[in-house]
mmCIF file of C-alpha atoms in Angstrom:
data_model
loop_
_atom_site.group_PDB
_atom_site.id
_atom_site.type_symbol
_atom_site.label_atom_id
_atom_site.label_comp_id
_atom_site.label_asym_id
_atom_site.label_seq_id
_atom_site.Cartn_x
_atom_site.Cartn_y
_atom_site.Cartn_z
ATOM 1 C CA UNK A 1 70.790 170.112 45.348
ATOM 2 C CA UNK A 2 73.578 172.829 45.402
ATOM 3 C CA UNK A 3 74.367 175.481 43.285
ATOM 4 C CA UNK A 4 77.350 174.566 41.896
ATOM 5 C CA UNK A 5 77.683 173.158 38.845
ATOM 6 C CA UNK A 6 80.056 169.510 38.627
ATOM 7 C CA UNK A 7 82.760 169.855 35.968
ATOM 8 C CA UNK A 8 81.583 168.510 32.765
ATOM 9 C CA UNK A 9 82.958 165.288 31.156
ATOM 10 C CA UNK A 10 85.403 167.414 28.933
ATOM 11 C CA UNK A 11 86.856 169.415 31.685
ATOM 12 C CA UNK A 12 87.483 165.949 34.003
ATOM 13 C CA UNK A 13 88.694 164.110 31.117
ATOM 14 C CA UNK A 14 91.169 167.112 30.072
ATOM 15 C CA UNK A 15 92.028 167.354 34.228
ATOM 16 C CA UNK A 16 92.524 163.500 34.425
ATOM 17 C CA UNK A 17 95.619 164.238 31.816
ATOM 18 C CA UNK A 18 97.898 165.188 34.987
ATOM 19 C CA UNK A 19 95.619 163.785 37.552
ATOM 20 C CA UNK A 20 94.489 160.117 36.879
ATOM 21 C CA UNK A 21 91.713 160.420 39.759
ATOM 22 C CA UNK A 22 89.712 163.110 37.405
ATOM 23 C CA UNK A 23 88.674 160.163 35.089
ATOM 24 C CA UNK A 24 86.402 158.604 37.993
ATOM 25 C CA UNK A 25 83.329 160.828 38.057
ATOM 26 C CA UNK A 26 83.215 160.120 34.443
ATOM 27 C CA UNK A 27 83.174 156.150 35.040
ATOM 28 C CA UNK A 28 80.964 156.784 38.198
ATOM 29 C CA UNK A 29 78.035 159.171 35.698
ATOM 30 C CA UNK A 30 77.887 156.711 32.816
ATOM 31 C CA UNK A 31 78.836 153.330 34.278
ATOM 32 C CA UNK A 32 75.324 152.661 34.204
ATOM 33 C CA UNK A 33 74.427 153.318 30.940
ATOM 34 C CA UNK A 34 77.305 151.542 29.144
ATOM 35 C CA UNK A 35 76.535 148.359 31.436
ATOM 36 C CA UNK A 36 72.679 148.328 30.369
ATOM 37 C CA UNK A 37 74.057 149.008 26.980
ATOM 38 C CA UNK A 38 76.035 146.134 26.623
ATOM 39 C CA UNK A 39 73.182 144.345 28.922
ATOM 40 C CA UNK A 40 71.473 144.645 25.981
ATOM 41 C CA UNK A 41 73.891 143.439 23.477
ATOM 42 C CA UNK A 42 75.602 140.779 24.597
ATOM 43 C CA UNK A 43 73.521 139.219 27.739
ATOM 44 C CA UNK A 44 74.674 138.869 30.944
ATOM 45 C CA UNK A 45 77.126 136.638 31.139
ATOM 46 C CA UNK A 46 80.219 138.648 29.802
ATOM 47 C CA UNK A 47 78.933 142.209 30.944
ATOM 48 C CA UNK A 48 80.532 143.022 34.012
ATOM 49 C CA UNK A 49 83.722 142.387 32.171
ATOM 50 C CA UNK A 50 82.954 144.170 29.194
ATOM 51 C CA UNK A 51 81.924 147.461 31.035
ATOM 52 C CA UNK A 52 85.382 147.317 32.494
ATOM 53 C CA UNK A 53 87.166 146.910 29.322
ATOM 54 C CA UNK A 54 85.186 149.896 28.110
ATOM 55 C CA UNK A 55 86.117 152.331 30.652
ATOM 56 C CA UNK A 56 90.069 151.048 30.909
ATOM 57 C CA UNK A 57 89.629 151.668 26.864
ATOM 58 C CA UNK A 58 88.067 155.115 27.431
ATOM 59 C CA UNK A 59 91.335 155.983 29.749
ATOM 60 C CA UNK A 60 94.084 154.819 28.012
ATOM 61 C CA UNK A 61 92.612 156.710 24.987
ATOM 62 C CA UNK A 62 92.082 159.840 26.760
ATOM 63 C CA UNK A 63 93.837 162.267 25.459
ATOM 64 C CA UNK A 64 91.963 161.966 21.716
ATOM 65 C CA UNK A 65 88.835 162.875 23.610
ATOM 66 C CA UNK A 66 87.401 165.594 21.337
ATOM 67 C CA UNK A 67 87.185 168.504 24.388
ATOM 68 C CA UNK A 68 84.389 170.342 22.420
ATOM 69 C CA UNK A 69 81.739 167.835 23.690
ATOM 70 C CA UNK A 70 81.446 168.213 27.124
ATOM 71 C CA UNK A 71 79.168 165.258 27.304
ATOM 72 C CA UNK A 72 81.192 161.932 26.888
ATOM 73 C CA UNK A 73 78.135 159.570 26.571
ATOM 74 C CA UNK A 74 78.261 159.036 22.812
ATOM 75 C CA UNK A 75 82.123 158.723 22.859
ATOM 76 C CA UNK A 76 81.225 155.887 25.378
ATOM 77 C CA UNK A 77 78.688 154.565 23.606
ATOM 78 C CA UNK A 78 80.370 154.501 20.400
ATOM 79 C CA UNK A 79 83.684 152.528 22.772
ATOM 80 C CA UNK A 80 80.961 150.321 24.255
ATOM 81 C CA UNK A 81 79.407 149.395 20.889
ATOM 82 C CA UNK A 82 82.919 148.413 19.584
ATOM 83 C CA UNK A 83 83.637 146.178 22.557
ATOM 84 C CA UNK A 84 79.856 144.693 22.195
ATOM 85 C CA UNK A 85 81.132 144.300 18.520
ATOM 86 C CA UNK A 86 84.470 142.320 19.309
ATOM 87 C CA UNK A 87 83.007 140.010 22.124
ATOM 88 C CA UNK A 88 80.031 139.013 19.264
ATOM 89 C CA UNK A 89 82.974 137.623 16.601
ATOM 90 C CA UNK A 90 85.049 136.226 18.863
ATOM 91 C CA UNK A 91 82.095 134.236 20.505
ATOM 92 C CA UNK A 92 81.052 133.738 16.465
ATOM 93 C CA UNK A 93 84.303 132.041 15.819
ATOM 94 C CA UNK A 94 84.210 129.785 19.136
ATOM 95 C CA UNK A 95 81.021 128.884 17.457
ATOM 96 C CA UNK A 96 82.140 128.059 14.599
ATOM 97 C CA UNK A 97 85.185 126.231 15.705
ATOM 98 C CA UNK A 98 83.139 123.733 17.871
ATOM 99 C CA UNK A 99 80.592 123.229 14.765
ATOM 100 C CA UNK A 100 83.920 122.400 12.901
ATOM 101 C CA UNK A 101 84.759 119.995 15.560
ATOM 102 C CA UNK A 102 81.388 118.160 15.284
ATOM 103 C CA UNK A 103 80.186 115.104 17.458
ATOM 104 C CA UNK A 104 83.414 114.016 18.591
ATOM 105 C CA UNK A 105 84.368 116.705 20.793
ATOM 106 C CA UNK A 106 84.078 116.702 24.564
ATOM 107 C CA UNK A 107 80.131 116.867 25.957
ATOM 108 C CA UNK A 108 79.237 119.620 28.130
ATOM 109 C CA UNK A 109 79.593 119.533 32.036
ATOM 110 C CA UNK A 110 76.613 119.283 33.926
ATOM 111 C CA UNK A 111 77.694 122.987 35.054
ATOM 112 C CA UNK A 112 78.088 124.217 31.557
ATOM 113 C CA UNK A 113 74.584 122.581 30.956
ATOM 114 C CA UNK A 114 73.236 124.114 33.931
ATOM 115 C CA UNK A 115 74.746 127.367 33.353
ATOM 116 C CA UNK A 116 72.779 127.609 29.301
ATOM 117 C CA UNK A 117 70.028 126.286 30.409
ATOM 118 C CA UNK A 118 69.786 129.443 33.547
ATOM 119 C CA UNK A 119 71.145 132.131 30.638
ATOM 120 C CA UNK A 120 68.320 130.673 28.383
ATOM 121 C CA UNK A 121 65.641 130.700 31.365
ATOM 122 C CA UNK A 122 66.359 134.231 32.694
ATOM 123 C CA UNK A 123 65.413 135.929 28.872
ATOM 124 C CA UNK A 124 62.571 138.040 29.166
ATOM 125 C CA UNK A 125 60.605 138.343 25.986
ATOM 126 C CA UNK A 126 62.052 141.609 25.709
ATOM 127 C CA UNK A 127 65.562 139.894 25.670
ATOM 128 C CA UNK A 128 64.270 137.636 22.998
ATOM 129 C CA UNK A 129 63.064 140.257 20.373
ATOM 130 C CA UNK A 130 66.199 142.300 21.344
ATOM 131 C CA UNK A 131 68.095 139.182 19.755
ATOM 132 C CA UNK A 132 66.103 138.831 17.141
ATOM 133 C CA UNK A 133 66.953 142.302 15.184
ATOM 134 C CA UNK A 134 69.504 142.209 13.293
ATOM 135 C CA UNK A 135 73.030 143.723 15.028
ATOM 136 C CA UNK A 136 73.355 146.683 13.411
ATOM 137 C CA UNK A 137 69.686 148.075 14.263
ATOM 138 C CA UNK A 138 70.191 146.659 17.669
ATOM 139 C CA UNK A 139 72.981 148.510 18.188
ATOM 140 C CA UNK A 140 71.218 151.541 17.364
ATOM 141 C CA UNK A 141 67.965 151.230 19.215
ATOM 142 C CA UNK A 142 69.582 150.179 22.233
ATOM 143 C CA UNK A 143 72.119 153.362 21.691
ATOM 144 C CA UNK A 144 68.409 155.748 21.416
ATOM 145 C CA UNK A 145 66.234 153.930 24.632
ATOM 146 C CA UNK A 146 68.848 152.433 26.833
ATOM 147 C CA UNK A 147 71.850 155.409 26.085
ATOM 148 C CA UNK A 148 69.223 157.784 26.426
ATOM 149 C CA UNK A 149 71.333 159.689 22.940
ATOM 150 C CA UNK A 150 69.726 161.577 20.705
ATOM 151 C CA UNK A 151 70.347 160.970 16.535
ATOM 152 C CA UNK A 152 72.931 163.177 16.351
ATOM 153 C CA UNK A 153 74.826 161.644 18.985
ATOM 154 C CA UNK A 154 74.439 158.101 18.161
ATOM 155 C CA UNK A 155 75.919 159.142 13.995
ATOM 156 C CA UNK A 156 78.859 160.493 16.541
ATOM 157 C CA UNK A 157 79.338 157.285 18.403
ATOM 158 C CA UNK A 158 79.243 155.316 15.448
ATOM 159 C CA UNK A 159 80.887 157.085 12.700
ATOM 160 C CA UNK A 160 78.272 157.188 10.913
ATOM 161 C CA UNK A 161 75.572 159.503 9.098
ATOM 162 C CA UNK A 162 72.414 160.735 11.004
ATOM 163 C CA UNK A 163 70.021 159.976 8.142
ATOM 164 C CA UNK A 164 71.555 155.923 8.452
ATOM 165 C CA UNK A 165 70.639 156.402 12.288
ATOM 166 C CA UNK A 166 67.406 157.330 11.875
ATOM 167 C CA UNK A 167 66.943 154.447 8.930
ATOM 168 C CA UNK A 168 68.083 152.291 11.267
ATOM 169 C CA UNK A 169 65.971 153.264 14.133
ATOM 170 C CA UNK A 170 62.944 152.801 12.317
ATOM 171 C CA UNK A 171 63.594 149.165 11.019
ATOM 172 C CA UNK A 172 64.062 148.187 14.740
ATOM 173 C CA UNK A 173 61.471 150.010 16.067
ATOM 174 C CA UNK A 174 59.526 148.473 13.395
ATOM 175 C CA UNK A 175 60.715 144.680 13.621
ATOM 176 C CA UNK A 176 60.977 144.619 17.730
ATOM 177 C CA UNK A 177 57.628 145.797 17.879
ATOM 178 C CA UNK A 178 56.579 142.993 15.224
ATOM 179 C CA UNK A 179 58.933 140.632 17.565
ATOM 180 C CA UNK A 180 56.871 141.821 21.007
ATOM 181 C CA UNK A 181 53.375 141.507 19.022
ATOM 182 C CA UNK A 182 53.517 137.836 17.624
ATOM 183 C CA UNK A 183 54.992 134.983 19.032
ATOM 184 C CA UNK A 184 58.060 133.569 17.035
ATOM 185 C CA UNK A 185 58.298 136.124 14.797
ATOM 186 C CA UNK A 186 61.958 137.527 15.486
ATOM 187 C CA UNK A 187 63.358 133.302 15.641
ATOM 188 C CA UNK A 188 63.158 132.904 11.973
ATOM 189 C CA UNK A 189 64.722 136.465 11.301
ATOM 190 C CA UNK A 190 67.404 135.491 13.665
ATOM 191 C CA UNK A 191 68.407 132.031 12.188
ATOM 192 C CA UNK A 192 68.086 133.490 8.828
ATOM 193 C CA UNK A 193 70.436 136.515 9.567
ATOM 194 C CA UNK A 194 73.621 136.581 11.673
ATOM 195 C CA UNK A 195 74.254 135.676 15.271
ATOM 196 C CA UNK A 196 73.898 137.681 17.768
ATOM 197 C CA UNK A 197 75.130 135.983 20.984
#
């Protein structure tokens, strides 16, 4: 590795004001991240699209970056977990619209069949308890293990106090560990509680 140190997010982000190329180190270090992210909170169907829609929202908003954090991961984050928010209603109200519709509507394709039946089948258990928490300490625990952030910078990417983060944490830690440990243990919490798919 060389000496020289690469330009921190703030500085690229600042640059990328006159110079629009600037912005793509900063989609090229955290692309990653923000697509295991939202890996993790939506599934894998809608990702790839998501991950774009957080970066093209990351560049059109620009220029309310906050240039005293030269690390642009929680900003991210805190875009991505909107996004992740937005896609979950949306696919709440298609839900709810087709239970409205009842029996009479259309059946499935054998495709669309096909294509549940390989999103079901390609859950790891992981997957699984992920679904089961409830959205909120999702969000969070996937923000700490998969974003790599630290509690401070997850109450930053949320909006939200660092005592509430850690809160948070803890209940998921708590109930995805109860989820990995006995069998059908997150299903009932998840039909109980609100949708997370």
């Amino acid at each position: 590795m060389g000496t020289t140190a690469s330009p921190s997010d703030a500085v690229l982000i600042a640059s990328s004001a006159s110079d629009a190329d600037a912005f793509m180190p900063v989609f090229e270090r955290h692309v990653d991240r923000i697509h295991r992210f939202l890996l993790g909170q939506v599934g894998g169907q809608a990702v790839e699209d998501l991950t774009s829609e957080v970066f093209l929202i990351a560049f059109r908003r620009r220029g309310d970056y906050d240039l005293r954090f030269a690390d642009a991961a929680p900003w991210l984050l805190g875009i991505a977990a909107n996004v992740a928010r937005s896609h979950r209603r949306r696919m709440w109200r298609a839900a709810a619209l087709l239970r409205r519709l009842g029996p009479d509507r259309a059946p499935d394709t054998e495709a669309e069949v096909d294509d549940r039946v390989t999103a079901l089948a390609s859950r790891s258990e992981l997957r699984q308890a992920l679904a089961s928490l409830r959205p909120q300490e999702r969000e969070v625990v996937l923000l700490s293990v998969v974003g790599e952030l630290e509690h401070r910078d997850i109450a930053r990417a949320l909006g939200i106090a660092e005592g509430t983060v850690r809160s948070r944490l803890h209940r998921g830690r708590t109930a995805l560990q109860a989820a990995l440990t006995e069998p059908g243990h997150g299903i009932a919490h998840h039909e109980a509680g609100e949708s997370t798919l």
